[in-house]
Amino acid sequence: MLSVYDDTTFTSVLSLDSLPDPERTHFMWGFSKDFGMCGVRVGVLYTRSHEIRKAVNQLAVFHGCPGPVQYVLSQFLSDRDWLDNVYFPTNKKRLREAQNILVDGLREIGIPVLKSSGGLYVWADFRKFLKSQTFEAEMELFWKFLDEKLLISPGKAFCCYEPGWFRVVFSDSVDKIYLGIQRLEQMLQAETADPVANKVSAVEAELPNSEDEPSENHANIPLDEVSEAYSDSKKIIVY
């Protein structure tokens, strides 16, 4: 809600005069996205539901926010003058510039994206680059991205009902965005420029593997193992 980078105004559900069902309306917010604190798993839950509060309080016994972290974040939030006049304007300006660079770059290489006005990523349409309109083909493309040191999250990881959509993050430095677009363009050009090689590879993939040369079909790897691949990919991404 604090990362809206165009003229759109975010409207919180809590600002409404009345709610159709207050007992089933819950407000959640975390520090990690709006403040660039990836990994700081601290957030806020506002609810009028007694049952929800009771359940969360029981979980908080084992997952409470550490005192030192609470202190640092409280000091951080207390500097409202810096937040309102320096951090938020600067952050929104950089997000807007980065989003424009990524969207323009993707458009130039034939990848449309859904229009967005907030957040740290865009929803990009890679359907035409799938070998088939299946989630198996989506995962195969995901692994090809990783091979090129591109960590682009597949849509199924976010419960997308249609294969071929990927989440592309742009909240990074401009030079890294340009590098990512360059790698992506080179990879997609190689995929489309050598259809004969692709057909040969497809035939080879159907042949039985010899015992001394085992191979792995990434497309058959279950989705629940993708998160592990995300972690492993941190070791191979080089800027």
PDB file of C-alpha atoms in Angstrom:
ATOM      1  CA  MET A   1       0.000   0.000   0.000  1.00  0.00           C
ATOM      2  CA  LEU A   2       3.010   2.299   0.476  1.00  0.00           C
ATOM      3  CA  SER A   3       4.532   1.268  -2.875  1.00  0.00           C
ATOM      4  CA  VAL A   4       2.027   2.869  -5.259  1.00  0.00           C
ATOM      5  CA  TYR A   5       4.158   4.592  -7.873  1.00  0.00           C
ATOM      6  CA  ASP A   6       1.708   6.355 -10.194  1.00  0.00           C
ATOM      7  CA  ASP A   7      -1.161   8.790  -9.684  1.00  0.00           C
ATOM      8  CA  THR A   8      -3.372   6.074  -8.210  1.00  0.00           C
ATOM      9  CA  THR A   9      -4.321   6.558  -4.567  1.00  0.00           C
ATOM     10  CA  PHE A  10      -4.386   3.520  -2.316  1.00  0.00           C
ATOM     11  CA  THR A  11      -7.614   3.204  -0.345  1.00  0.00           C
ATOM     12  CA  SER A  12      -7.482   1.071   2.764  1.00  0.00           C
ATOM     13  CA  VAL A  13     -10.495  -1.018   3.669  1.00  0.00           C
ATOM     14  CA  LEU A  14     -10.095   0.373   7.186  1.00  0.00           C
ATOM     15  CA  SER A  15     -10.895   3.877   5.907  1.00  0.00           C
ATOM     16  CA  LEU A  16     -14.425   2.878   4.904  1.00  0.00           C
ATOM     17  CA  ASP A  17     -17.239   4.104   7.120  1.00  0.00           C
ATOM     18  CA  SER A  18     -18.818   0.672   7.329  1.00  0.00           C
ATOM     19  CA  LEU A  19     -18.026  -2.881   6.323  1.00  0.00           C
ATOM     20  CA  PRO A  20     -20.530  -5.468   5.075  1.00  0.00           C
ATOM     21  CA  ASP A  21     -19.122  -8.059   7.464  1.00  0.00           C
ATOM     22  CA  PRO A  22     -16.527  -6.706   9.940  1.00  0.00           C
ATOM     23  CA  GLU A  23     -16.066 -10.135  11.500  1.00  0.00           C
ATOM     24  CA  ARG A  24     -14.762 -11.486   8.197  1.00  0.00           C
ATOM     25  CA  THR A  25     -12.717  -8.460   7.119  1.00  0.00           C
ATOM     26  CA  HIS A  26      -9.051  -8.722   8.066  1.00  0.00           C
ATOM     27  CA  PHE A  27      -6.279  -6.228   7.345  1.00  0.00           C
ATOM     28  CA  MET A  28      -2.717  -7.532   6.925  1.00  0.00           C
ATOM     29  CA  TRP A  29       0.480  -5.608   6.201  1.00  0.00           C
ATOM     30  CA  GLY A  30       4.190  -6.386   6.430  1.00  0.00           C
ATOM     31  CA  PHE A  31       7.432  -4.408   6.473  1.00  0.00           C
ATOM     32  CA  SER A  32       9.359  -6.428   3.903  1.00  0.00           C
ATOM     33  CA  LYS A  33       7.882  -5.054   0.662  1.00  0.00           C
ATOM     34  CA  ASP A  34       7.215  -1.395   1.404  1.00  0.00           C
ATOM     35  CA  PHE A  35      10.500  -0.891   3.235  1.00  0.00           C
ATOM     36  CA  GLY A  36      12.785  -3.119   1.187  1.00  0.00           C
ATOM     37  CA  MET A  37      13.347  -5.417   4.164  1.00  0.00           C
ATOM     38  CA  CYS A  38      13.285  -8.778   2.438  1.00  0.00           C
ATOM     39  CA  GLY A  39      13.553 -11.482   5.084  1.00  0.00           C
ATOM     40  CA  VAL A  40      12.244  -9.331   7.935  1.00  0.00           C
ATOM     41  CA  ARG A  41       9.117 -11.342   8.639  1.00  0.00           C
ATOM     42  CA  VAL A  42       7.291  -8.753  10.723  1.00  0.00           C
ATOM     43  CA  GLY A  43       3.796  -7.563  10.006  1.00  0.00           C
ATOM     44  CA  VAL A  44       0.486  -6.345  11.323  1.00  0.00           C
ATOM     45  CA  LEU A  45      -2.905  -8.054  11.537  1.00  0.00           C
ATOM     46  CA  TYR A  46      -5.982  -5.940  12.293  1.00  0.00           C
ATOM     47  CA  THR A  47      -9.183  -7.863  12.813  1.00  0.00           C
ATOM     48  CA  ARG A  48     -12.365  -7.632  14.834  1.00  0.00           C
ATOM     49  CA  SER A  49     -12.784 -11.378  14.882  1.00  0.00           C
ATOM     50  CA  HIS A  50     -12.281 -12.815  18.344  1.00  0.00           C
ATOM     51  CA  GLU A  51     -11.661 -16.287  16.914  1.00  0.00           C
ATOM     52  CA  ILE A  52      -8.942 -15.038  14.563  1.00  0.00           C
ATOM     53  CA  ARG A  53      -7.218 -13.100  17.356  1.00  0.00           C
ATOM     54  CA  LYS A  54      -7.363 -16.128  19.627  1.00  0.00           C
ATOM     55  CA  ALA A  55      -5.787 -18.384  16.997  1.00  0.00           C
ATOM     56  CA  VAL A  56      -3.060 -15.885  16.102  1.00  0.00           C
ATOM     57  CA  ASN A  57      -2.203 -15.278  19.747  1.00  0.00           C
ATOM     58  CA  GLN A  58      -1.649 -18.990  20.230  1.00  0.00           C
ATOM     59  CA  LEU A  59       0.699 -19.070  17.238  1.00  0.00           C
ATOM     60  CA  ALA A  60       2.512 -15.954  18.452  1.00  0.00           C
ATOM     61  CA  VAL A  61       3.758 -17.877  21.483  1.00  0.00           C
ATOM     62  CA  PHE A  62       6.149 -19.694  19.140  1.00  0.00           C
ATOM     63  CA  HIS A  63       6.474 -17.105  16.366  1.00  0.00           C
ATOM     64  CA  GLY A  64       6.551 -13.802  18.213  1.00  0.00           C
ATOM     65  CA  CYS A  65       8.645 -10.905  16.940  1.00  0.00           C
ATOM     66  CA  PRO A  66      11.950 -10.662  18.884  1.00  0.00           C
ATOM     67  CA  GLY A  67      12.296  -7.701  21.211  1.00  0.00           C
ATOM     68  CA  PRO A  68      15.414  -6.244  19.539  1.00  0.00           C
ATOM     69  CA  VAL A  69      13.658  -6.328  16.149  1.00  0.00           C
ATOM     70  CA  GLN A  70      10.617  -4.614  17.621  1.00  0.00           C
ATOM     71  CA  TYR A  71      12.837  -1.879  19.045  1.00  0.00           C
ATOM     72  CA  VAL A  72      14.647  -1.237  15.749  1.00  0.00           C
ATOM     73  CA  LEU A  73      11.402  -1.095  13.770  1.00  0.00           C
ATOM     74  CA  SER A  74       9.719   1.180  16.317  1.00  0.00           C
ATOM     75  CA  GLN A  75      12.641   3.616  16.080  1.00  0.00           C
ATOM     76  CA  PHE A  76      12.449   3.389  12.313  1.00  0.00           C
ATOM     77  CA  LEU A  77       8.739   4.210  12.234  1.00  0.00           C
ATOM     78  CA  SER A  78       9.067   7.049  14.748  1.00  0.00           C
ATOM     79  CA  ASP A  79      10.981   9.200  12.238  1.00  0.00           C
ATOM     80  CA  ARG A  80       7.879  10.248  10.331  1.00  0.00           C
ATOM     81  CA  ASP A  81       9.493  13.359   8.904  1.00  0.00           C
ATOM     82  CA  TRP A  82      12.194  11.305   7.130  1.00  0.00           C
ATOM     83  CA  LEU A  83       9.697   8.667   6.003  1.00  0.00           C
ATOM     84  CA  ASP A  84       7.195  11.142   4.549  1.00  0.00           C
ATOM     85  CA  ASN A  85       9.640  13.620   3.001  1.00  0.00           C
ATOM     86  CA  VAL A  86      12.594  11.469   1.992  1.00  0.00           C
ATOM     87  CA  TYR A  87      12.056   7.723   1.952  1.00  0.00           C
ATOM     88  CA  PHE A  88       8.565   7.352   0.465  1.00  0.00           C
ATOM     89  CA  PRO A  89       8.969   9.950  -2.324  1.00  0.00           C
ATOM     90  CA  THR A  90      12.388   8.564  -3.274  1.00  0.00           C
ATOM     91  CA  ASN A  91      11.240   4.964  -3.161  1.00  0.00           C
ATOM     92  CA  LYS A  92       8.156   5.627  -5.297  1.00  0.00           C
ATOM     93  CA  LYS A  93      10.204   7.584  -7.841  1.00  0.00           C
ATOM     94  CA  ARG A  94      12.719   4.750  -8.181  1.00  0.00           C
ATOM     95  CA  LEU A  95       9.970   2.131  -8.422  1.00  0.00           C
ATOM     96  CA  ARG A  96       8.241   4.079 -11.191  1.00  0.00           C
ATOM     97  CA  GLU A  97      11.481   4.456 -13.168  1.00  0.00           C
ATOM     98  CA  ALA A  98      12.419   0.796 -12.713  1.00  0.00           C
ATOM     99  CA  GLN A  99       8.951  -0.396 -13.705  1.00  0.00           C
ATOM    100  CA  ASN A 100       9.022   1.709 -16.878  1.00  0.00           C
ATOM    101  CA  ILE A 101      12.431   0.318 -17.845  1.00  0.00           C
ATOM    102  CA  LEU A 102      11.331  -3.277 -17.325  1.00  0.00           C
ATOM    103  CA  VAL A 103       7.962  -2.928 -19.075  1.00  0.00           C
ATOM    104  CA  ASP A 104       9.530  -1.143 -22.074  1.00  0.00           C
ATOM    105  CA  GLY A 105      12.296  -3.740 -22.270  1.00  0.00           C
ATOM    106  CA  LEU A 106       9.882  -6.665 -22.125  1.00  0.00           C
ATOM    107  CA  ARG A 107       7.638  -5.048 -24.735  1.00  0.00           C
ATOM    108  CA  GLU A 108      10.578  -4.653 -27.126  1.00  0.00           C
ATOM    109  CA  ILE A 109      11.267  -8.388 -27.021  1.00  0.00           C
ATOM    110  CA  GLY A 110       7.611  -9.297 -27.454  1.00  0.00           C
ATOM    111  CA  ILE A 111       6.502  -9.960 -23.878  1.00  0.00           C
ATOM    112  CA  PRO A 112       3.296  -8.164 -22.821  1.00  0.00           C
ATOM    113  CA  VAL A 113       2.573  -7.396 -19.180  1.00  0.00           C
ATOM    114  CA  LEU A 114      -0.564  -6.531 -17.262  1.00  0.00           C
ATOM    115  CA  LYS A 115      -0.871  -2.885 -16.293  1.00  0.00           C
ATOM    116  CA  SER A 116       0.049  -2.198 -12.678  1.00  0.00           C
ATOM    117  CA  SER A 117       0.301   0.852 -10.469  1.00  0.00           C
ATOM    118  CA  GLY A 118       1.860  -0.537  -7.307  1.00  0.00           C
ATOM    119  CA  GLY A 119       4.007  -3.292  -5.925  1.00  0.00           C
ATOM    120  CA  LEU A 120       7.476  -4.538  -6.798  1.00  0.00           C
ATOM    121  CA  TYR A 121       6.800  -6.756  -9.823  1.00  0.00           C
ATOM    122  CA  VAL A 122       4.827  -7.162 -13.025  1.00  0.00           C
ATOM    123  CA  TRP A 123       2.745 -10.084 -14.296  1.00  0.00           C
ATOM    124  CA  ALA A 124       4.301 -11.043 -17.634  1.00  0.00           C
ATOM    125  CA  ASP A 125       2.789 -13.178 -20.382  1.00  0.00           C
ATOM    126  CA  PHE A 126       5.203 -15.867 -21.637  1.00  0.00           C
ATOM    127  CA  ARG A 127       2.491 -18.156 -23.030  1.00  0.00           C
ATOM    128  CA  LYS A 128       3.747 -18.034 -26.592  1.00  0.00           C
ATOM    129  CA  PHE A 129       7.138 -19.341 -25.455  1.00  0.00           C
ATOM    130  CA  LEU A 130       5.696 -22.521 -23.955  1.00  0.00           C
ATOM    131  CA  LYS A 131       6.072 -25.737 -25.938  1.00  0.00           C
ATOM    132  CA  SER A 132       2.553 -26.596 -24.839  1.00  0.00           C
ATOM    133  CA  GLN A 133      -0.045 -24.754 -22.813  1.00  0.00           C
ATOM    134  CA  THR A 134       0.576 -26.800 -19.681  1.00  0.00           C
ATOM    135  CA  PHE A 135       2.097 -26.176 -16.273  1.00  0.00           C
ATOM    136  CA  GLU A 136       4.733 -28.795 -17.099  1.00  0.00           C
ATOM    137  CA  ALA A 137       5.868 -26.606 -19.993  1.00  0.00           C
ATOM    138  CA  GLU A 138       5.798 -23.595 -17.674  1.00  0.00           C
ATOM    139  CA  MET A 139       8.161 -25.357 -15.275  1.00  0.00           C
ATOM    140  CA  GLU A 140      10.417 -26.317 -18.152  1.00  0.00           C
ATOM    141  CA  LEU A 141      10.675 -22.650 -19.131  1.00  0.00           C
ATOM    142  CA  PHE A 142      11.329 -21.732 -15.488  1.00  0.00           C
ATOM    143  CA  TRP A 143      14.329 -24.071 -15.372  1.00  0.00           C
ATOM    144  CA  LYS A 144      15.644 -22.606 -18.606  1.00  0.00           C
ATOM    145  CA  PHE A 145      15.458 -19.176 -16.985  1.00  0.00           C
ATOM    146  CA  LEU A 146      17.502 -20.467 -14.050  1.00  0.00           C
ATOM    147  CA  ASP A 147      20.093 -21.924 -16.409  1.00  0.00           C
ATOM    148  CA  GLU A 148      20.572 -18.375 -17.744  1.00  0.00           C
ATOM    149  CA  LYS A 149      20.805 -16.952 -14.201  1.00  0.00           C
ATOM    150  CA  LEU A 150      17.321 -15.467 -14.367  1.00  0.00           C
ATOM    151  CA  LEU A 151      15.087 -15.986 -11.358  1.00  0.00           C
ATOM    152  CA  ILE A 152      11.588 -15.393 -12.766  1.00  0.00           C
ATOM    153  CA  SER A 153       8.844 -16.961 -10.685  1.00  0.00           C
ATOM    154  CA  PRO A 154       6.282 -19.215 -12.423  1.00  0.00           C
ATOM    155  CA  GLY A 155       2.640 -18.306 -12.108  1.00  0.00           C
ATOM    156  CA  LYS A 156       1.593 -21.612 -10.617  1.00  0.00           C
ATOM    157  CA  ALA A 157       3.635 -20.791  -7.519  1.00  0.00           C
ATOM    158  CA  PHE A 158       1.076 -18.015  -6.955  1.00  0.00           C
ATOM    159  CA  CYS A 159      -1.987 -20.152  -7.780  1.00  0.00           C
ATOM    160  CA  CYS A 160      -2.386 -18.793 -11.315  1.00  0.00           C
ATOM    161  CA  TYR A 161      -4.999 -20.926 -13.086  1.00  0.00           C
ATOM    162  CA  GLU A 162      -3.461 -20.453 -16.561  1.00  0.00           C
ATOM    163  CA  PRO A 163       0.077 -21.617 -17.510  1.00  0.00           C
ATOM    164  CA  GLY A 164       2.555 -19.200 -19.045  1.00  0.00           C
ATOM    165  CA  TRP A 165       2.340 -16.241 -16.680  1.00  0.00           C
ATOM    166  CA  PHE A 166       5.432 -15.275 -14.690  1.00  0.00           C
ATOM    167  CA  ARG A 167       6.140 -12.739 -11.951  1.00  0.00           C
ATOM    168  CA  VAL A 168       9.066 -10.471 -12.834  1.00  0.00           C
ATOM    169  CA  VAL A 169      10.549  -8.301 -10.080  1.00  0.00           C
ATOM    170  CA  PHE A 170      11.787  -4.807 -10.931  1.00  0.00           C
ATOM    171  CA  SER A 171      12.649  -3.432  -7.487  1.00  0.00           C
ATOM    172  CA  ASP A 172      16.380  -3.453  -8.131  1.00  0.00           C
ATOM    173  CA  SER A 173      19.097  -1.235  -9.550  1.00  0.00           C
ATOM    174  CA  VAL A 174      18.737  -0.050 -13.136  1.00  0.00           C
ATOM    175  CA  ASP A 175      21.879  -1.814 -14.330  1.00  0.00           C
ATOM    176  CA  LYS A 176      20.607  -5.170 -13.057  1.00  0.00           C
ATOM    177  CA  ILE A 177      17.262  -4.665 -14.790  1.00  0.00           C
ATOM    178  CA  TYR A 178      19.007  -3.977 -18.093  1.00  0.00           C
ATOM    179  CA  LEU A 179      21.216  -7.026 -17.562  1.00  0.00           C
ATOM    180  CA  GLY A 180      18.176  -9.198 -16.873  1.00  0.00           C
ATOM    181  CA  ILE A 181      16.429  -7.991 -20.035  1.00  0.00           C
ATOM    182  CA  GLN A 182      19.592  -8.647 -22.042  1.00  0.00           C
ATOM    183  CA  ARG A 183      19.904 -12.203 -20.743  1.00  0.00           C
ATOM    184  CA  LEU A 184      16.223 -12.837 -21.326  1.00  0.00           C
ATOM    185  CA  GLU A 185      16.372 -11.560 -24.903  1.00  0.00           C
ATOM    186  CA  GLN A 186      19.431 -13.677 -25.702  1.00  0.00           C
ATOM    187  CA  MET A 187      17.806 -16.781 -24.258  1.00  0.00           C
ATOM    188  CA  LEU A 188      14.507 -16.334 -26.111  1.00  0.00           C
ATOM    189  CA  GLN A 189      16.293 -15.586 -29.377  1.00  0.00           C
ATOM    190  CA  ALA A 190      18.316 -18.778 -29.014  1.00  0.00           C
ATOM    191  CA  GLU A 191      15.114 -20.715 -28.343  1.00  0.00           C
ATOM    192  CA  THR A 192      13.348 -19.407 -31.449  1.00  0.00           C
ATOM    193  CA  ALA A 193      16.338 -19.214 -33.806  1.00  0.00           C
ATOM    194  CA  ASP A 194      17.215 -22.916 -33.761  1.00  0.00           C
ATOM    195  CA  PRO A 195      13.997 -24.923 -34.164  1.00  0.00           C
ATOM    196  CA  VAL A 196      15.885 -27.894 -35.634  1.00  0.00           C
ATOM    197  CA  ALA A 197      18.056 -28.194 -32.563  1.00  0.00           C
ATOM    198  CA  ASN A 198      14.969 -27.953 -30.383  1.00  0.00           C
ATOM    199  CA  LYS A 199      13.329 -30.806 -32.271  1.00  0.00           C
ATOM    200  CA  VAL A 200      16.450 -32.940 -31.929  1.00  0.00           C
ATOM    201  CA  SER A 201      16.537 -32.235 -28.211  1.00  0.00           C
ATOM    202  CA  ALA A 202      12.893 -33.211 -27.919  1.00  0.00           C
ATOM    203  CA  VAL A 203      13.569 -36.524 -29.665  1.00  0.00           C
ATOM    204  CA  GLU A 204      16.592 -37.206 -27.484  1.00  0.00           C
ATOM    205  CA  ALA A 205      14.543 -36.518 -24.388  1.00  0.00           C
ATOM    206  CA  GLU A 206      12.195 -39.347 -25.373  1.00  0.00           C
ATOM    207  CA  LEU A 207      14.991 -41.875 -25.793  1.00  0.00           C
ATOM    208  CA  PRO A 208      15.803 -44.162 -22.857  1.00  0.00           C
ATOM    209  CA  ASN A 209      18.765 -43.021 -20.792  1.00  0.00           C
ATOM    210  CA  SER A 210      21.833 -45.160 -20.490  1.00  0.00           C
ATOM    211  CA  GLU A 211      22.802 -46.271 -16.992  1.00  0.00           C
ATOM    212  CA  ASP A 212      26.124 -44.473 -17.098  1.00  0.00           C
ATOM    213  CA  GLU A 213      24.645 -41.177 -18.346  1.00  0.00           C
ATOM    214  CA  PRO A 214      21.597 -40.366 -16.237  1.00  0.00           C
ATOM    215  CA  SER A 215      19.673 -37.246 -17.135  1.00  0.00           C
ATOM    216  CA  GLU A 216      16.996 -35.236 -15.392  1.00  0.00           C
ATOM    217  CA  ASN A 217      13.868 -33.759 -16.902  1.00  0.00           C
ATOM    218  CA  HIS A 218      13.333 -30.508 -15.019  1.00  0.00           C
ATOM    219  CA  ALA A 219       9.763 -30.239 -16.272  1.00  0.00           C
ATOM    220  CA  ASN A 220       8.802 -33.255 -14.188  1.00  0.00           C
ATOM    221  CA  ILE A 221      10.061 -31.768 -10.925  1.00  0.00           C
ATOM    222  CA  PRO A 222       7.114 -31.111  -8.572  1.00  0.00           C
ATOM    223  CA  LEU A 223       6.174 -27.512  -7.884  1.00  0.00           C
ATOM    224  CA  ASP A 224       6.814 -27.902  -4.160  1.00  0.00           C
ATOM    225  CA  GLU A 225      10.495 -28.282  -4.981  1.00  0.00           C
ATOM    226  CA  VAL A 226      10.609 -24.928  -6.768  1.00  0.00           C
ATOM    227  CA  SER A 227      11.109 -23.045  -3.498  1.00  0.00           C
ATOM    228  CA  GLU A 228      14.240 -25.083  -2.904  1.00  0.00           C
ATOM    229  CA  ALA A 229      15.396 -24.127  -6.376  1.00  0.00           C
ATOM    230  CA  TYR A 230      14.860 -20.472  -5.466  1.00  0.00           C
ATOM    231  CA  SER A 231      17.251 -20.875  -2.563  1.00  0.00           C
ATOM    232  CA  ASP A 232      19.796 -22.746  -4.638  1.00  0.00           C
ATOM    233  CA  SER A 233      19.581 -20.147  -7.385  1.00  0.00           C
ATOM    234  CA  LYS A 234      20.983 -17.508  -5.047  1.00  0.00           C
ATOM    235  CA  LYS A 235      24.272 -19.348  -5.324  1.00  0.00           C
ATOM    236  CA  ILE A 236      24.367 -19.114  -9.118  1.00  0.00           C
ATOM    237  CA  ILE A 237      22.998 -15.650  -9.851  1.00  0.00           C
ATOM    238  CA  VAL A 238      25.878 -13.399 -10.853  1.00  0.00           C
ATOM    239  CA  TYR A 239      25.470  -9.733 -11.734  1.00  0.00           C
TER     240      TYR A 239
END
